[in-house]
Amino acid sequence: MTECPTADQLRMLLDAALPAPDQAAVEGHVDHCAACQQALEQLTAGPQPRPKPGWVDPLASTFLARVQALSPVPGLGATGAWRDDAPVPPPDVPGYDVEGELGRGGMGVVFKARHRRLNRTVALKVLTEGGLADPGVRARFLIEAEAVAQLRHPHVVQVYEFGEHAGRPYLAMEYVGGGNLAERLAAGRRFTPTEAAELVAATADGVAAAHAKGIIHRDLKPSNILLNAERGARGSESKTADPSSGAFNSAPRAPHSALEPMVADFGIARVGQSHVTATGEVLGTPSYMAPEQAAGKTREVGTATDVYGLGTILYELLTGRPPFEGETAVDTLQRVVHSLPRSPRAVAPGVPRDLDTICMKCLEKSPAKRYPTADALAADLRAHLDGRTIVARPARSWERAARLARRNPVPAAALAAVAATTLGALVWVNEARREEAAARRGEEAARLAAQDNERDALHAKNLAERGAALTAFDRAVSLCEAGSVAAGLDEFARVAALAERAGDAELVAVVRRNVAAWEDHRPREVRRFDPPDPARPVTAALFAADGRLLVTASRRGGPVRVWPVEGQRPDATPAHELAAPDPKRPGVVGLFPAPGGRVLAVYESGHVVEWEPGTGEVVRSDLAFDLASPVRAAGATAPGREQSGRLVAAGCADGTFRLWDADRREFLIGPGDTPVFPHHFRGPKKLQRFPSGPDAPGPAPPGPVTAIDFGDVGNMLLTAGETDGVILHGMPVPKTGRVGDPIADGRIDPRVPYHQFDLGGAVFRLLVSPDRQHFLAGGATAVSLWTIHERDRPLWTHGHPDRVTALAFSPDGRVCASADRGGTVRCWDVQSGDFRAQLNFAEPVAALCFPAATPNALLIGSDSGASALWRLPLLAELAERPAEPRPVGPGVVIRIGSNPDQAVRAGFDPMRRGEWTATPRRLLFWPPDNAPRSAIVPQDTEALVADAVSVSPDGRVALMVVAGRPTFSVCDRTGPKVAFKRVPAAGVTRTGFLTDAAFFTISEGAAAEFGLWELDREKGATRRAAWPVAGVTCAAPHPDGKSVLLGVAGSERVAFRDVATGKEVGPAFRHAAATAAAVDPGGRWAATAGAGQGVRVWPLPGDRPVERSPLHADRVNALAFGTGPSAGVLATASSDGTARFWDARTGHPLGPPLRHPEAVLSVAFDPAGERVITGCRNGYAKVWPAPRAAP
């Protein structure tokens, strides 16, 4: 109508009293007339009756299904009542009167409402609080509103209006009260093939209308197909969309079903090129999802995806179940991606062949093999209903003839009679050929589908095997770094097999390089000495005659044996055997070196025997300790540390000990003028944490002395026991004379124990270091290192799997070893406490001893009676370069981490093929072959800026900066003496060479800038360019010499900048708080280190890091890429005390870490790529072998 309706017509419109033709005309006019809408507002103004919020329309189950489609909520029943939460106050949306809540789902609440102006019932959908908080849910809600609002089609639920009120989006849509298709199926409703084809054809019309608007539904399933019983009862016209024009071609049909389908719930639809979901995100319902959805391939989702969904609906209508059902959602998704569905005819034999063919074409795995559009599917379904040939399968000759006969019975009968007599044979042959060709095509299609499935399954298998290989790789590295190198190498072999099966050639190469690196760290048995003999476990061992002879003995008796270390006797017997002086108590408590290369043996009988190991001749034998209680532990003063004389100490089972003067052959006097000393501390005791039972209210009874040894210069004695821990004693006096007071001020009585070390439990083994300033203590579950002069706490403590049974120091005192009752042997760095190596044996280890003549070796004696020499990977560095002054003084452990003068930066000297080290106090050049060093030393009151020291690639020039000076120095090293040129430049904090002749400086402070310089023989250097930059945290030149990689404080970007202009060139990398950067000499990678402990490797010229990021336990201070044979290797230096190597292609670690006692500040490769030098905070630089590149 063109004129506005009267007020009476508007009132009749509100009361639904207009005739049907007038009602439709007035509604259409009001929808587009603002004046009439205002008039309706006035007519409906005033309070309106509103039902209680908790009331639910019993006919609204279809909308509950729409709410539940994506994320069903427990407690939302079939009647639509919300059971778990209290009713929510209805929204106050202008123009609508909310009559009650219909239901709710994961993201929205649906209300039944009345539109005031049009007086029609609508479904009003709004977001919940949770939906508002989730940006993804809000986006999908708005997509549904915008998408469906564009559609006007009889088979699509119409949206009347959508908008936002009070910050909450809402959607007003057509109210449909006939339920949904899923409810009909669940109620046992069976659809005939004809009804199923009609329903799906009509549904496809609605989906085609959506496709014409560029909308992909992505979640077609029975619960999203609403059924309009009223409209279906009146009959309808099936319409087909023309995507090009947007019009619909009517094809009238008398429906077999009174139900008309309507497509609903576009909540996860994709409109045009919008991508709400991320790549790889899976949205939809598993049983009805297309394979590309189930596999997370969102870029392949299109119209064919909805065709697959229509096929699943058709399949369920024909068979009563979806194509795929699994025990779990993951199982269902796996079947959707990798399995072929059974045909509908195989499940329900009554399904027509054409309908079976149409359904299976919809369910093809490849989108390209399905119907290209929903229109094509609808057309084929109607062709089947009309008895025409379908596109999915050309009709056979006899089928076409039968259909023609049904449409034209009289002419067809005559034609059939003629054809039967004249062309029967030809038709039969032609049909046979067609069927044979169709069978071949079917076989080919099945073969191709099988190949696709096999390829997908192989890809999935490879991904799983690669994941297993990466997990096993991490486990292998952990085993090797924990000391179980043999077990780790076995695990690496398994990793290689998994990686080869997965086709991961890069991981195979990394594994091979790790095996080569760790193989050098596998402990190896060098030589066996004592054969196994459980009756004579080896509990004591000593190398004599400058390491040429090995002496072994046992606490359980048997002879003391002497073995040659080099060579072997033909009969594998010892060179000498020494019998016990007392056969009743033949056990040897300890073996000790004596002056003149002789050996001292202390027996449990109390005998002290001194003899020549080379000849087996006994020099003297004394029954020094003729005691009722057997001797359990013994100690002796070391040759050269005998201020109190040659003393032998014996600890007994009764908790006492005696001291024997071997020169005077007499006891030393204890308290009360007796030679008996108790292992007991009479002062305030440390807290002892010994286990005690409920029946032990008092202190533990005195136990045996388990270990005893001399400290310092023989004027101090340490005893250990199961009670009272470790006690430090001053030396008593001999009967015939007095010795000096060991305490400097002489205030403490030397006969009284004057310190108890707090070890917190029983101590079973104790050993003093070669310098006699430290001692190792082994307890029930730990080993700790203490210094005699600093007694408050240990220098370090490490756990042990079982009770400690043996301890040893290397002759130089740099490495120590501990063993336990479970057969575990561990080696430690004495100064830092870092773990060095581990061996595992099946039986308890009872003796350890480092040889003096064989580096990196350890003698191990076990309870089985066997003894063997093992080679250990204890010191991997090639050389050590101390900065001056030397950081460690004699007899004292210096905590050097707090001394900034000892922080070392180091590199290689290409000109003389040596190394250089820089500290704030000096720049040292180390020539090879121990040639004299050259040093550049500032004045006493000045200090070098260590980060500003750099050496040119050819080694001819060095740059250095003295803190506080407005200059930097160019040092020409080509002459007999170093020539200095001071160049004006204030605030220089960093320097670096771009080429042999060009370099850069970075200044901070008032003159913050980047300077580009060129070497000049007369001036030292000439500035070529400068540009402002402040807060530089790292800088690394590109190998082309034209750009530099810079990180700046406060920025999350590390970018390449042109050295002449400062403009960004090439890629930039995101890495917050960058601390270090490096560029591969071949220009293939860049690396950055920053916040946290992570390192990122960036393949150039891209801006995405490799899959795995190298990781340290503390800040990363320096990075370097290898060259030559170590090309493709990244080296990192960290404050966690390690430097590590990594494969630049994959980010995997290569070989063992390079351990240091303090933070590692710098790392660099030599030009040949064969060595690496690291600078440590402890004042040393170390040279290491570099790993080689992948084979």
PDB file of C-alpha atoms in Angstrom, residues 870-966:
ATOM      1  CA  TRP A 870      88.653 -45.404  34.623  1.00  0.00           C
ATOM      2  CA  ARG A 871      89.213 -42.441  32.324  1.00  0.00           C
ATOM      3  CA  LEU A 872      86.823 -39.548  33.039  1.00  0.00           C
ATOM      4  CA  PRO A 873      85.909 -36.382  31.056  1.00  0.00           C
ATOM      5  CA  LEU A 874      86.871 -34.083  33.932  1.00  0.00           C
ATOM      6  CA  LEU A 875      88.716 -31.183  32.258  1.00  0.00           C
ATOM      7  CA  ALA A 876      87.505 -30.478  28.728  1.00  0.00           C
ATOM      8  CA  GLU A 877      89.234 -27.123  28.184  1.00  0.00           C
ATOM      9  CA  LEU A 878      92.319 -26.912  25.985  1.00  0.00           C
ATOM     10  CA  ALA A 879      93.950 -24.013  27.851  1.00  0.00           C
ATOM     11  CA  GLU A 880      93.356 -21.596  30.719  1.00  0.00           C
ATOM     12  CA  ARG A 881      94.331 -17.912  30.592  1.00  0.00           C
ATOM     13  CA  PRO A 882      94.349 -16.166  33.993  1.00  0.00           C
ATOM     14  CA  ALA A 883      93.903 -12.420  34.050  1.00  0.00           C
ATOM     15  CA  GLU A 884      96.335 -10.628  36.330  1.00  0.00           C
ATOM     16  CA  PRO A 885      96.561 -10.552  39.276  1.00  0.00           C
ATOM     17  CA  ARG A 886      95.759 -14.242  39.764  1.00  0.00           C
ATOM     18  CA  PRO A 887      92.350 -14.491  41.450  1.00  0.00           C
ATOM     19  CA  VAL A 888      93.009 -17.410  43.814  1.00  0.00           C
ATOM     20  CA  GLY A 889      95.585 -17.174  46.622  1.00  0.00           C
ATOM     21  CA  PRO A 890      97.217 -20.138  48.377  1.00  0.00           C
ATOM     22  CA  GLY A 891      95.176 -21.800  51.071  1.00  0.00           C
ATOM     23  CA  VAL A 892      92.132 -19.511  50.838  1.00  0.00           C
ATOM     24  CA  VAL A 893      88.998 -19.727  48.735  1.00  0.00           C
ATOM     25  CA  ILE A 894      88.214 -16.245  47.440  1.00  0.00           C
ATOM     26  CA  ARG A 895      84.618 -15.367  46.614  1.00  0.00           C
ATOM     27  CA  ILE A 896      85.507 -13.600  43.425  1.00  0.00           C
ATOM     28  CA  GLY A 897      82.006 -12.960  42.107  1.00  0.00           C
ATOM     29  CA  SER A 898      81.928  -9.628  43.941  1.00  0.00           C
ATOM     30  CA  ASN A 899      85.218  -8.396  42.458  1.00  0.00           C
ATOM     31  CA  PRO A 900      84.500  -6.497  39.208  1.00  0.00           C
ATOM     32  CA  ASP A 901      88.228  -6.219  38.416  1.00  0.00           C
ATOM     33  CA  GLN A 902      88.244  -9.949  37.627  1.00  0.00           C
ATOM     34  CA  ALA A 903      85.430  -9.882  35.040  1.00  0.00           C
ATOM     35  CA  VAL A 904      86.982 -11.152  31.815  1.00  0.00           C
ATOM     36  CA  ARG A 905      86.101 -10.508  28.188  1.00  0.00           C
ATOM     37  CA  ALA A 906      88.108 -12.616  25.751  1.00  0.00           C
ATOM     38  CA  GLY A 907      88.698 -13.272  22.073  1.00  0.00           C
ATOM     39  CA  PHE A 908      91.190 -14.630  19.568  1.00  0.00           C
ATOM     40  CA  ASP A 909      94.204 -12.799  18.130  1.00  0.00           C
ATOM     41  CA  PRO A 910      94.242 -13.557  14.372  1.00  0.00           C
ATOM     42  CA  MET A 911      97.593 -11.837  13.755  1.00  0.00           C
ATOM     43  CA  ARG A 912      99.645 -13.990  16.155  1.00  0.00           C
ATOM     44  CA  ARG A 913      97.200 -16.901  16.376  1.00  0.00           C
ATOM     45  CA  GLY A 914      96.839 -16.484  20.109  1.00  0.00           C
ATOM     46  CA  GLU A 915      94.202 -15.076  22.427  1.00  0.00           C
ATOM     47  CA  TRP A 916      93.446 -11.806  24.185  1.00  0.00           C
ATOM     48  CA  THR A 917      91.772 -11.139  27.533  1.00  0.00           C
ATOM     49  CA  ALA A 918      90.429  -7.849  28.837  1.00  0.00           C
ATOM     50  CA  THR A 919      89.557  -6.800  32.364  1.00  0.00           C
ATOM     51  CA  PRO A 920      89.065  -3.327  33.824  1.00  0.00           C
ATOM     52  CA  ARG A 921      92.744  -3.473  34.866  1.00  0.00           C
ATOM     53  CA  ARG A 922      94.532  -4.619  31.694  1.00  0.00           C
ATOM     54  CA  LEU A 923      94.367  -5.903  28.115  1.00  0.00           C
ATOM     55  CA  LEU A 924      96.549  -8.993  27.663  1.00  0.00           C
ATOM     56  CA  PHE A 925      97.628 -10.703  24.421  1.00  0.00           C
ATOM     57  CA  TRP A 926      98.593 -14.388  24.783  1.00  0.00           C
ATOM     58  CA  PRO A 927     100.830 -15.676  21.971  1.00  0.00           C
ATOM     59  CA  PRO A 928     100.876 -19.428  21.294  1.00  0.00           C
ATOM     60  CA  ASP A 929     103.583 -21.772  22.613  1.00  0.00           C
ATOM     61  CA  ASN A 930     103.927 -19.877  25.921  1.00  0.00           C
ATOM     62  CA  ALA A 931     105.748 -16.965  24.268  1.00  0.00           C
ATOM     63  CA  PRO A 932     106.031 -13.730  26.298  1.00  0.00           C
ATOM     64  CA  ARG A 933     102.760 -11.909  26.751  1.00  0.00           C
ATOM     65  CA  SER A 934     102.140  -8.271  25.852  1.00  0.00           C
ATOM     66  CA  ALA A 935      99.928  -6.083  28.020  1.00  0.00           C
ATOM     67  CA  ILE A 936      98.224  -2.702  27.761  1.00  0.00           C
ATOM     68  CA  VAL A 937      97.695  -1.344  31.281  1.00  0.00           C
ATOM     69  CA  PRO A 938      95.972   1.948  32.194  1.00  0.00           C
ATOM     70  CA  GLN A 939      97.216   4.137  34.993  1.00  0.00           C
ATOM     71  CA  ASP A 940      96.674   2.990  38.580  1.00  0.00           C
ATOM     72  CA  THR A 941      93.640   5.207  39.141  1.00  0.00           C
ATOM     73  CA  GLU A 942      92.012   4.407  35.785  1.00  0.00           C
ATOM     74  CA  ALA A 943      90.051   1.437  34.463  1.00  0.00           C
ATOM     75  CA  LEU A 944      89.255   0.080  31.030  1.00  0.00           C
ATOM     76  CA  VAL A 945      85.685  -0.207  29.755  1.00  0.00           C
ATOM     77  CA  ALA A 946      85.775  -3.961  29.107  1.00  0.00           C
ATOM     78  CA  ASP A 947      82.775  -3.960  26.728  1.00  0.00           C
ATOM     79  CA  ALA A 948      84.517  -1.323  24.589  1.00  0.00           C
ATOM     80  CA  VAL A 949      87.592  -3.488  23.867  1.00  0.00           C
ATOM     81  CA  SER A 950      87.643  -4.982  20.376  1.00  0.00           C
ATOM     82  CA  VAL A 951      90.261  -6.358  17.993  1.00  0.00           C
ATOM     83  CA  SER A 952      90.117  -6.034  14.207  1.00  0.00           C
ATOM     84  CA  PRO A 953      89.448  -9.168  12.117  1.00  0.00           C
ATOM     85  CA  ASP A 954      93.092  -9.198  10.957  1.00  0.00           C
ATOM     86  CA  GLY A 955      94.367  -8.576  14.514  1.00  0.00           C
ATOM     87  CA  ARG A 956      96.438  -5.524  13.540  1.00  0.00           C
ATOM     88  CA  VAL A 957      94.449  -2.940  15.517  1.00  0.00           C
ATOM     89  CA  ALA A 958      92.843  -2.940  18.932  1.00  0.00           C
ATOM     90  CA  LEU A 959      90.337  -0.410  20.267  1.00  0.00           C
ATOM     91  CA  MET A 960      90.111   0.449  23.958  1.00  0.00           C
ATOM     92  CA  VAL A 961      88.409   3.044  26.126  1.00  0.00           C
ATOM     93  CA  VAL A 962      89.545   4.359  29.503  1.00  0.00           C
ATOM     94  CA  ALA A 963      86.566   5.156  31.730  1.00  0.00           C
ATOM     95  CA  GLY A 964      86.048   8.882  32.228  1.00  0.00           C
ATOM     96  CA  ARG A 965      88.161  10.035  29.273  1.00  0.00           C
ATOM     97  CA  PRO A 966      86.480  11.900  26.372  1.00  0.00           C
TER      98      PRO A 966
END
